[in-house]
PDB file of C-alpha atoms and ligand atoms in Angstrom:
ATOM      1  CA  UNK Q   1      81.658  16.888  98.203  1.00 85.00           C
ATOM      2  CA  UNK Q   2      82.768  17.822 101.724  1.00 91.00           C
ATOM      3  CA  UNK Q   3      80.362  20.233 103.363  1.00 94.00           C
ATOM      4  CA  UNK Q   4      83.185  22.568 104.439  1.00 92.00           C
ATOM      5  CA  UNK Q   5      84.228  22.842 100.777  1.00 86.00           C
ATOM      6  CA  UNK Q   6      80.675  23.682  99.782  1.00 88.00           C
ATOM      7  CA  UNK Q   7      80.531  26.420 102.444  1.00 90.00           C
ATOM      8  CA  UNK Q   8      84.004  27.656 101.471  1.00 83.00           C
ATOM      9  CA  UNK Q   9      83.029  27.850  97.779  1.00 77.00           C
ATOM     10  CA  UNK Q  10      80.109  30.040  98.786  1.00 80.00           C
ATOM     11  CA  UNK Q  11      82.740  32.286 100.452  1.00 78.00           C
ATOM     12  CA  UNK Q  12      80.957  32.109 103.805  1.00 86.00           C
ATOM     13  CA  UNK Q  13      83.951  31.198 105.937  1.00 88.00           C
ATOM     14  CA  UNK Q  14      87.359  29.539 106.067  1.00 87.00           C
ATOM     15  CA  UNK Q  15      87.730  25.776 106.508  1.00 87.00           C
ATOM     16  CA  UNK Q  16      89.281  26.256 109.948  1.00 91.00           C
ATOM     17  CA  UNK Q  17      86.410  28.422 111.225  1.00 94.00           C
ATOM     18  CA  UNK Q  18      83.831  26.076 109.747  1.00 95.00           C
ATOM     19  CA  UNK Q  19      85.421  23.159 111.614  1.00 95.00           C
ATOM     20  CA  UNK Q  20      85.369  25.079 114.887  1.00 96.00           C
ATOM     21  CA  UNK Q  21      81.855  26.443 114.465  1.00 97.00           C
ATOM     22  CA  UNK Q  22      80.461  23.064 113.362  1.00 97.00           C
ATOM     23  CA  UNK Q  23      81.664  21.599 116.651  1.00 97.00           C
ATOM     24  CA  UNK Q  24      79.627  24.303 118.404  1.00 97.00           C
ATOM     25  CA  UNK Q  25      76.490  23.336 116.465  1.00 97.00           C
ATOM     26  CA  UNK Q  26      76.518  25.966 113.675  1.00 97.00           C
ATOM     27  CA  UNK Q  27      76.152  23.403 110.885  1.00 97.00           C
ATOM     28  CA  UNK Q  28      72.740  21.999 110.015  1.00 97.00           C
ATOM     29  CA  UNK Q  29      72.300  19.467 107.212  1.00 97.00           C
ATOM     30  CA  UNK Q  30      68.752  18.452 106.278  1.00 97.00           C
ATOM     31  CA  UNK Q  31      67.439  19.759 109.591  1.00 96.00           C
ATOM     32  CA  UNK Q  32      69.999  17.986 111.788  1.00 97.00           C
ATOM     33  CA  UNK Q  33      72.972  19.472 113.597  1.00 97.00           C
ATOM     34  CA  UNK Q  34      76.177  17.932 112.228  1.00 97.00           C
ATOM     35  CA  UNK Q  35      79.383  18.466 114.190  1.00 97.00           C
ATOM     36  CA  UNK Q  36      81.848  17.031 111.675  1.00 97.00           C
ATOM     37  CA  UNK Q  37      82.692  19.605 108.979  1.00 96.00           C
ATOM     38  CA  UNK Q  38      84.232  16.934 106.738  1.00 95.00           C
ATOM     39  CA  UNK Q  39      80.811  15.277 106.283  1.00 96.00           C
ATOM     40  CA  UNK Q  40      80.014  14.484 102.641  1.00 95.00           C
ATOM     41  CA  UNK Q  41      76.977  16.143 101.071  1.00 95.00           C
ATOM     42  CA  UNK Q  42      75.358  16.201  97.669  1.00 92.00           C
ATOM     43  CA  UNK Q  43      75.058  19.966  97.093  1.00 88.00           C
ATOM     44  CA  UNK Q  44      72.244  19.481  94.596  1.00 85.00           C
ATOM     45  CA  UNK Q  45      70.162  17.466  97.052  1.00 92.00           C
ATOM     46  CA  UNK Q  46      71.144  18.226 100.654  1.00 94.00           C
ATOM     47  CA  UNK Q  47      69.969  21.403 102.368  1.00 95.00           C
ATOM     48  CA  UNK Q  48      72.801  23.017 104.262  1.00 96.00           C
ATOM     49  CA  UNK Q  49      72.615  25.896 106.758  1.00 96.00           C
ATOM     50  CA  UNK Q  50      75.750  27.434 108.275  1.00 96.00           C
ATOM     51  CA  UNK Q  51      75.484  29.965 111.133  1.00 96.00           C
ATOM     52  CA  UNK Q  52      71.781  30.172 110.367  1.00 95.00           C
ATOM     53  CA  UNK Q  53      72.352  31.026 106.694  1.00 93.00           C
ATOM     54  CA  UNK Q  54      71.256  28.872 103.763  1.00 94.00           C
ATOM     55  CA  UNK Q  55      74.326  27.782 101.805  1.00 94.00           C
ATOM     56  CA  UNK Q  56      73.918  28.188  98.084  1.00 88.00           C
ATOM     57  CA  UNK Q  57      75.954  25.857  95.936  1.00 85.00           C
ATOM     58  CA  UNK Q  58      78.494  27.434  93.602  1.00 78.00           C
ATOM     59  CA  UNK Q  59      80.133  25.083  91.187  1.00 81.00           C
ATOM     60  CA  UNK Q  60      83.500  25.970  89.720  1.00 88.00           C
ATOM     61  CA  UNK Q  61      83.541  27.336  86.194  1.00 92.00           C
ATOM     62  CA  UNK Q  62      86.012  26.185  83.535  1.00 95.00           C
ATOM     63  CA  UNK Q  63      86.250  28.176  80.305  1.00 97.00           C
ATOM     64  CA  UNK Q  64      88.100  27.365  77.103  1.00 98.00           C
ATOM     65  CA  UNK Q  65      88.874  30.296  74.815  1.00 98.00           C
ATOM     66  CA  UNK Q  66      90.562  30.722  71.471  1.00 98.00           C
ATOM     67  CA  UNK Q  67      92.591  33.812  72.271  1.00 98.00           C
ATOM     68  CA  UNK Q  68      93.010  36.282  69.435  1.00 98.00           C
ATOM     69  CA  UNK Q  69      96.223  38.244  68.898  1.00 98.00           C
ATOM     70  CA  UNK Q  70      96.346  41.724  70.434  1.00 97.00           C
ATOM     71  CA  UNK Q  71      94.618  40.789  73.696  1.00 97.00           C
ATOM     72  CA  UNK Q  72      96.410  40.424  77.031  1.00 97.00           C
ATOM     73  CA  UNK Q  73      96.337  37.210  79.072  1.00 96.00           C
ATOM     74  CA  UNK Q  74      95.445  39.106  82.222  1.00 90.00           C
ATOM     75  CA  UNK Q  75      92.345  39.589  84.325  1.00 89.00           C
ATOM     76  CA  UNK Q  76      92.611  43.359  84.791  1.00 86.00           C
ATOM     77  CA  UNK Q  77      94.601  45.843  82.740  1.00 89.00           C
ATOM     78  CA  UNK Q  78      94.182  49.157  80.981  1.00 92.00           C
ATOM     79  CA  UNK Q  79      94.556  47.289  77.689  1.00 94.00           C
ATOM     80  CA  UNK Q  80      91.989  44.760  76.486  1.00 95.00           C
ATOM     81  CA  UNK Q  81      92.242  41.409  78.286  1.00 96.00           C
ATOM     82  CA  UNK Q  82      90.848  37.945  77.696  1.00 97.00           C
ATOM     83  CA  UNK Q  83      88.355  38.620  80.522  1.00 96.00           C
ATOM     84  CA  UNK Q  84      87.025  41.657  78.611  1.00 96.00           C
ATOM     85  CA  UNK Q  85      85.959  39.235  75.872  1.00 97.00           C
ATOM     86  CA  UNK Q  86      83.624  37.388  78.268  1.00 96.00           C
ATOM     87  CA  UNK Q  87      79.934  38.048  78.957  1.00 93.00           C
ATOM     88  CA  UNK Q  88      79.035  40.094  82.060  1.00 90.00           C
ATOM     89  CA  UNK Q  89      78.108  36.946  84.002  1.00 86.00           C
ATOM     90  CA  UNK Q  90      81.609  35.501  83.624  1.00 89.00           C
ATOM     91  CA  UNK Q  91      83.317  38.860  84.158  1.00 87.00           C
ATOM     92  CA  UNK Q  92      81.853  39.013  87.661  1.00 83.00           C
ATOM     93  CA  UNK Q  93      83.516  35.745  88.681  1.00 85.00           C
ATOM     94  CA  UNK Q  94      86.892  35.477  90.349  1.00 85.00           C
ATOM     95  CA  UNK Q  95      88.633  33.887  87.364  1.00 92.00           C
ATOM     96  CA  UNK Q  96      92.295  32.982  87.014  1.00 95.00           C
ATOM     97  CA  UNK Q  97      94.137  32.163  83.808  1.00 96.00           C
ATOM     98  CA  UNK Q  98      95.681  28.703  83.591  1.00 95.00           C
ATOM     99  CA  UNK Q  99      98.789  29.525  81.574  1.00 91.00           C
ATOM    100  CA  UNK Q 100      99.227  32.931  80.034  1.00 96.00           C
ATOM    101  CA  UNK Q 101     100.021  33.588  76.397  1.00 98.00           C
ATOM    102  CA  UNK Q 102     101.927  36.553  74.981  1.00 98.00           C
ATOM    103  CA  UNK Q 103      99.840  39.360  73.530  1.00 98.00           C
ATOM    104  CA  UNK Q 104     100.687  38.292  69.975  1.00 98.00           C
ATOM    105  CA  UNK Q 105     100.185  34.545  70.632  1.00 98.00           C
ATOM    106  CA  UNK Q 106      96.832  32.992  69.716  1.00 98.00           C
ATOM    107  CA  UNK Q 107      95.016  29.823  70.703  1.00 98.00           C
ATOM    108  CA  UNK Q 108      93.976  27.783  73.687  1.00 98.00           C
ATOM    109  CA  UNK Q 109      93.538  29.608  76.975  1.00 98.00           C
ATOM    110  CA  UNK Q 110      91.786  28.184  80.040  1.00 98.00           C
ATOM    111  CA  UNK Q 111      90.124  30.354  82.677  1.00 97.00           C
ATOM    112  CA  UNK Q 112      88.681  29.008  85.903  1.00 96.00           C
ATOM    113  CA  UNK Q 113      87.404  29.854  89.366  1.00 91.00           C
ATOM    114  CA  UNK Q 114      89.094  26.660  90.609  1.00 90.00           C
ATOM    115  CA  UNK Q 115      92.441  27.694  92.075  1.00 90.00           C
ATOM    116  CA  UNK Q 116      93.672  24.122  92.459  1.00 89.00           C
ATOM    117  CA  UNK Q 117      92.926  23.394  88.812  1.00 94.00           C
ATOM    118  CA  UNK Q 118      94.793  26.510  87.671  1.00 95.00           C
ATOM    119  CA  UNK Q 119      97.769  25.545  89.824  1.00 94.00           C
ATOM    120  CA  UNK Q 120      97.771  22.019  88.450  1.00 94.00           C
ATOM    121  CA  UNK Q 121      97.759  23.189  84.831  1.00 95.00           C
ATOM    122  CA  UNK Q 122     100.508  25.750  85.350  1.00 94.00           C
ATOM    123  CA  UNK Q 123     102.819  23.983  87.793  1.00 93.00           C
ATOM    124  CA  UNK Q 124     105.898  22.501  86.099  1.00 90.00           C
ATOM    125  CA  UNK Q 125     105.665  19.642  88.623  1.00 92.00           C
ATOM    126  CA  UNK Q 126     102.488  18.447  86.900  1.00 93.00           C
ATOM    127  CA  UNK Q 127     104.476  17.848  83.693  1.00 94.00           C
ATOM    128  CA  UNK Q 128     101.461  18.745  81.557  1.00 96.00           C
ATOM    129  CA  UNK Q 129     102.540  19.237  77.960  1.00 97.00           C
ATOM    130  CA  UNK Q 130     101.562  22.441  76.203  1.00 97.00           C
ATOM    131  CA  UNK Q 131     101.539  22.087  72.425  1.00 98.00           C
ATOM    132  CA  UNK Q 132     102.238  24.983  70.063  1.00 98.00           C
ATOM    133  CA  UNK Q 133     102.092  25.464  66.318  1.00 98.00           C
ATOM    134  CA  UNK Q 134     105.060  27.592  65.344  1.00 98.00           C
ATOM    135  CA  UNK Q 135     106.062  29.482  62.229  1.00 98.00           C
ATOM    136  CA  UNK Q 136     109.598  30.762  61.956  1.00 98.00           C
ATOM    137  CA  UNK Q 137     111.455  33.414  59.985  1.00 98.00           C
ATOM    138  CA  UNK Q 138     114.175  31.085  58.717  1.00 98.00           C
ATOM    139  CA  UNK Q 139     114.310  27.403  57.829  1.00 98.00           C
ATOM    140  CA  UNK Q 140     114.235  25.167  60.904  1.00 98.00           C
ATOM    141  CA  UNK Q 141     117.422  23.156  61.069  1.00 97.00           C
ATOM    142  CA  UNK Q 142     117.028  19.411  61.745  1.00 97.00           C
ATOM    143  CA  UNK Q 143     119.641  19.762  64.489  1.00 98.00           C
ATOM    144  CA  UNK Q 144     117.067  21.705  66.560  1.00 98.00           C
ATOM    145  CA  UNK Q 145     115.240  18.435  67.301  1.00 98.00           C
ATOM    146  CA  UNK Q 146     118.213  17.129  69.282  1.00 98.00           C
ATOM    147  CA  UNK Q 147     118.937  20.540  70.817  1.00 98.00           C
ATOM    148  CA  UNK Q 148     115.338  20.801  72.069  1.00 98.00           C
ATOM    149  CA  UNK Q 149     115.534  17.253  73.448  1.00 98.00           C
ATOM    150  CA  UNK Q 150     118.732  18.024  75.360  1.00 98.00           C
ATOM    151  CA  UNK Q 151     117.458  21.332  76.775  1.00 98.00           C
ATOM    152  CA  UNK Q 152     118.265  24.654  75.119  1.00 98.00           C
ATOM    153  CA  UNK Q 153     120.313  27.156  77.091  1.00 98.00           C
ATOM    154  CA  UNK Q 154     118.257  30.356  77.534  1.00 98.00           C
ATOM    155  CA  UNK Q 155     121.255  32.643  77.758  1.00 97.00           C
ATOM    156  CA  UNK Q 156     119.503  35.939  78.554  1.00 95.00           C
ATOM    157  CA  UNK Q 157     117.827  34.363  81.587  1.00 95.00           C
ATOM    158  CA  UNK Q 158     120.653  32.029  82.637  1.00 95.00           C
ATOM    159  CA  UNK Q 159     118.767  28.743  82.694  1.00 96.00           C
ATOM    160  CA  UNK Q 160     118.599  25.527  80.712  1.00 97.00           C
ATOM    161  CA  UNK Q 161     115.110  24.859  79.417  1.00 97.00           C
ATOM    162  CA  UNK Q 162     113.555  21.503  80.178  1.00 97.00           C
ATOM    163  CA  UNK Q 163     113.718  18.979  77.347  1.00 97.00           C
ATOM    164  CA  UNK Q 164     111.138  19.917  74.708  1.00 98.00           C
ATOM    165  CA  UNK Q 165     109.779  18.045  71.697  1.00 98.00           C
ATOM    166  CA  UNK Q 166     110.097  19.452  68.195  1.00 98.00           C
ATOM    167  CA  UNK Q 167     108.343  18.030  65.156  1.00 98.00           C
ATOM    168  CA  UNK Q 168     109.237  19.778  61.914  1.00 98.00           C
ATOM    169  CA  UNK Q 169     106.213  20.029  59.599  1.00 98.00           C
ATOM    170  CA  UNK Q 170     107.899  21.886  56.768  1.00 98.00           C
ATOM    171  CA  UNK Q 171     110.794  24.328  56.292  1.00 97.00           C
ATOM    172  CA  UNK Q 172     109.357  27.045  58.522  1.00 98.00           C
ATOM    173  CA  UNK Q 173     106.585  25.305  60.398  1.00 98.00           C
ATOM    174  CA  UNK Q 174     106.780  23.027  63.435  1.00 98.00           C
ATOM    175  CA  UNK Q 175     104.946  21.614  66.427  1.00 98.00           C
ATOM    176  CA  UNK Q 176     106.602  22.189  69.805  1.00 98.00           C
ATOM    177  CA  UNK Q 177     105.702  20.547  73.110  1.00 98.00           C
ATOM    178  CA  UNK Q 178     106.935  22.020  76.395  1.00 98.00           C
ATOM    179  CA  UNK Q 179     106.145  21.209  80.028  1.00 96.00           C
ATOM    180  CA  UNK Q 180     106.985  24.545  81.637  1.00 94.00           C
ATOM    181  CA  UNK Q 181     105.380  27.951  81.294  1.00 91.00           C
ATOM    182  CA  UNK Q 182     108.325  30.294  81.442  1.00 94.00           C
ATOM    183  CA  UNK Q 183     107.889  33.750  79.906  1.00 94.00           C
ATOM    184  CA  UNK Q 184     108.455  33.740  76.101  1.00 97.00           C
ATOM    185  CA  UNK Q 185     109.717  30.164  76.374  1.00 98.00           C
ATOM    186  CA  UNK Q 186     108.944  28.927  72.863  1.00 98.00           C
ATOM    187  CA  UNK Q 187     110.208  32.136  71.271  1.00 98.00           C
ATOM    188  CA  UNK Q 188     113.381  31.879  73.351  1.00 98.00           C
ATOM    189  CA  UNK Q 189     113.979  28.231  72.431  1.00 98.00           C
ATOM    190  CA  UNK Q 190     114.183  29.311  68.792  1.00 98.00           C
ATOM    191  CA  UNK Q 191     115.971  32.624  69.265  1.00 98.00           C
ATOM    192  CA  UNK Q 192     118.708  30.966  71.316  1.00 98.00           C
ATOM    193  CA  UNK Q 193     119.360  28.646  68.388  1.00 98.00           C
ATOM    194  CA  UNK Q 194     119.486  31.541  65.921  1.00 98.00           C
ATOM    195  CA  UNK Q 195     115.978  31.466  64.453  1.00 98.00           C
ATOM    196  CA  UNK Q 196     112.908  33.619  65.153  1.00 98.00           C
ATOM    197  CA  UNK Q 197     109.275  32.762  65.842  1.00 98.00           C
ATOM    198  CA  UNK Q 198     106.968  34.858  63.655  1.00 98.00           C
ATOM    199  CA  UNK Q 199     103.688  33.181  64.590  1.00 98.00           C
ATOM    200  CA  UNK Q 200     102.706  31.153  67.639  1.00 98.00           C
ATOM    201  CA  UNK Q 201      99.462  29.372  68.457  1.00 98.00           C
ATOM    202  CA  UNK Q 202      98.751  27.057  71.398  1.00 98.00           C
ATOM    203  CA  UNK Q 203      96.767  24.094  70.113  1.00 98.00           C
ATOM    204  CA  UNK Q 204      96.626  21.796  73.154  1.00 98.00           C
ATOM    205  CA  UNK Q 205      97.105  21.597  76.912  1.00 97.00           C
ATOM    206  CA  UNK Q 206      97.705  18.004  77.948  1.00 96.00           C
ATOM    207  CA  UNK Q 207      95.140  15.893  76.073  1.00 96.00           C
ATOM    208  CA  UNK Q 208      92.749  18.827  75.665  1.00 97.00           C
ATOM    209  CA  UNK Q 209      92.859  20.136  72.107  1.00 97.00           C
ATOM    210  CA  UNK Q 210      91.715  23.544  70.925  1.00 97.00           C
ATOM    211  CA  UNK Q 211      88.167  23.145  69.597  1.00 95.00           C
ATOM    212  CA  UNK Q 212      88.390  23.820  65.828  1.00 95.00           C
ATOM    213  CA  UNK Q 213      84.863  25.270  65.936  1.00 95.00           C
ATOM    214  CA  UNK Q 214      85.887  28.014  68.361  1.00 97.00           C
ATOM    215  CA  UNK Q 215      86.689  31.079  66.294  1.00 97.00           C
ATOM    216  CA  UNK Q 216      89.336  33.495  67.524  1.00 97.00           C
ATOM    217  CA  UNK Q 217      87.855  35.416  70.451  1.00 97.00           C
ATOM    218  CA  UNK Q 218      85.152  32.805  71.062  1.00 98.00           C
ATOM    219  CA  UNK Q 219      84.834  30.773  74.256  1.00 98.00           C
ATOM    220  CA  UNK Q 220      82.603  28.305  76.050  1.00 97.00           C
ATOM    221  CA  UNK Q 221      82.558  26.229  79.226  1.00 96.00           C
ATOM    222  CA  UNK Q 222      84.431  22.934  79.137  1.00 96.00           C
ATOM    223  CA  UNK Q 223      82.238  19.857  79.092  1.00 93.00           C
ATOM    224  CA  UNK Q 224      82.649  16.995  81.571  1.00 88.00           C
ATOM    225  CA  UNK Q 225      84.696  14.831  79.188  1.00 92.00           C
ATOM    226  CA  UNK Q 226      87.114  17.653  78.458  1.00 94.00           C
ATOM    227  CA  UNK Q 227      87.484  18.458  82.125  1.00 92.00           C
ATOM    228  CA  UNK Q 228      88.265  14.868  82.888  1.00 91.00           C
ATOM    229  CA  UNK Q 229      91.110  14.916  80.392  1.00 92.00           C
ATOM    230  CA  UNK Q 230      92.762  17.557  82.583  1.00 91.00           C
ATOM    231  CA  UNK Q 231      91.780  16.369  86.044  1.00 82.00           C
ATOM    232  CA  UNK Q 232      93.088  12.795  85.678  1.00 66.00           C
TER     233      UNK Q 232
HETATM  234  N1  URA T   1     105.993  30.667  74.569  1.00 67.59           N
HETATM  235  C1  URA T   1     106.088  31.911  74.109  1.00 67.59           C
HETATM  236  O1  URA T   1     107.146  32.352  73.715  1.00 67.59           O
HETATM  237  N2  URA T   1     104.977  32.687  74.108  1.00 67.59           N
HETATM  238  C2  URA T   1     103.779  32.244  74.515  1.00 67.59           C
HETATM  239  O2  URA T   1     102.798  32.992  74.462  1.00 67.59           O
HETATM  240  C3  URA T   1     103.686  30.928  74.982  1.00 67.59           C
HETATM  241  C4  URA T   1     104.806  30.158  75.006  1.00 67.59           C
END
């Protein structure tokens, strides 16, 4: 990785300052002054000092959680949040949520210290599909498939939703795939066509599926293979 990124991750300075200070001789890699702050280092091998301080390497953390119902997708709130479900070690990190779920929605939530990653997952420009298992109050009409494909008008908010995919599993159960993260989107797709979502669970983000061995409320760090599915 670039040495200025390593120093930035350790929250020691901004990229701009690091560049300026490196030119003045404040950057020492393996005992040698290095003036170019874009120099590549292996943080597990190279010894880096910046402004006389040893730079400890902090890797980003990526957490997958199976969110239970009744918990907020927020980092701080008076009510219980997904962060409250984490161990103390993780609670101390500066985590962001990559795609919030409603309080009553369950399933796959990603939390990370990597701001770029969170932006990539949540930005509609990335076109990353989010897959939901949906149960409805009334029978799902076949015509919804075409309506979803064409983009449902979300009347209360005055926008047309992006084309979404609907696969009907049985009368009141379906799989929905959307590429935007608008508030209550899946519920609104159905309500604007005259049906109601009674249960909603996110089961995948892009190619990353919810681990069936993660019970509701459980979490773990993503492994390399899983991370790659999202970083490609
Ligand atoms: N769409 C919704 O309506 N709610 C969610 O939690 C996620 C997507």
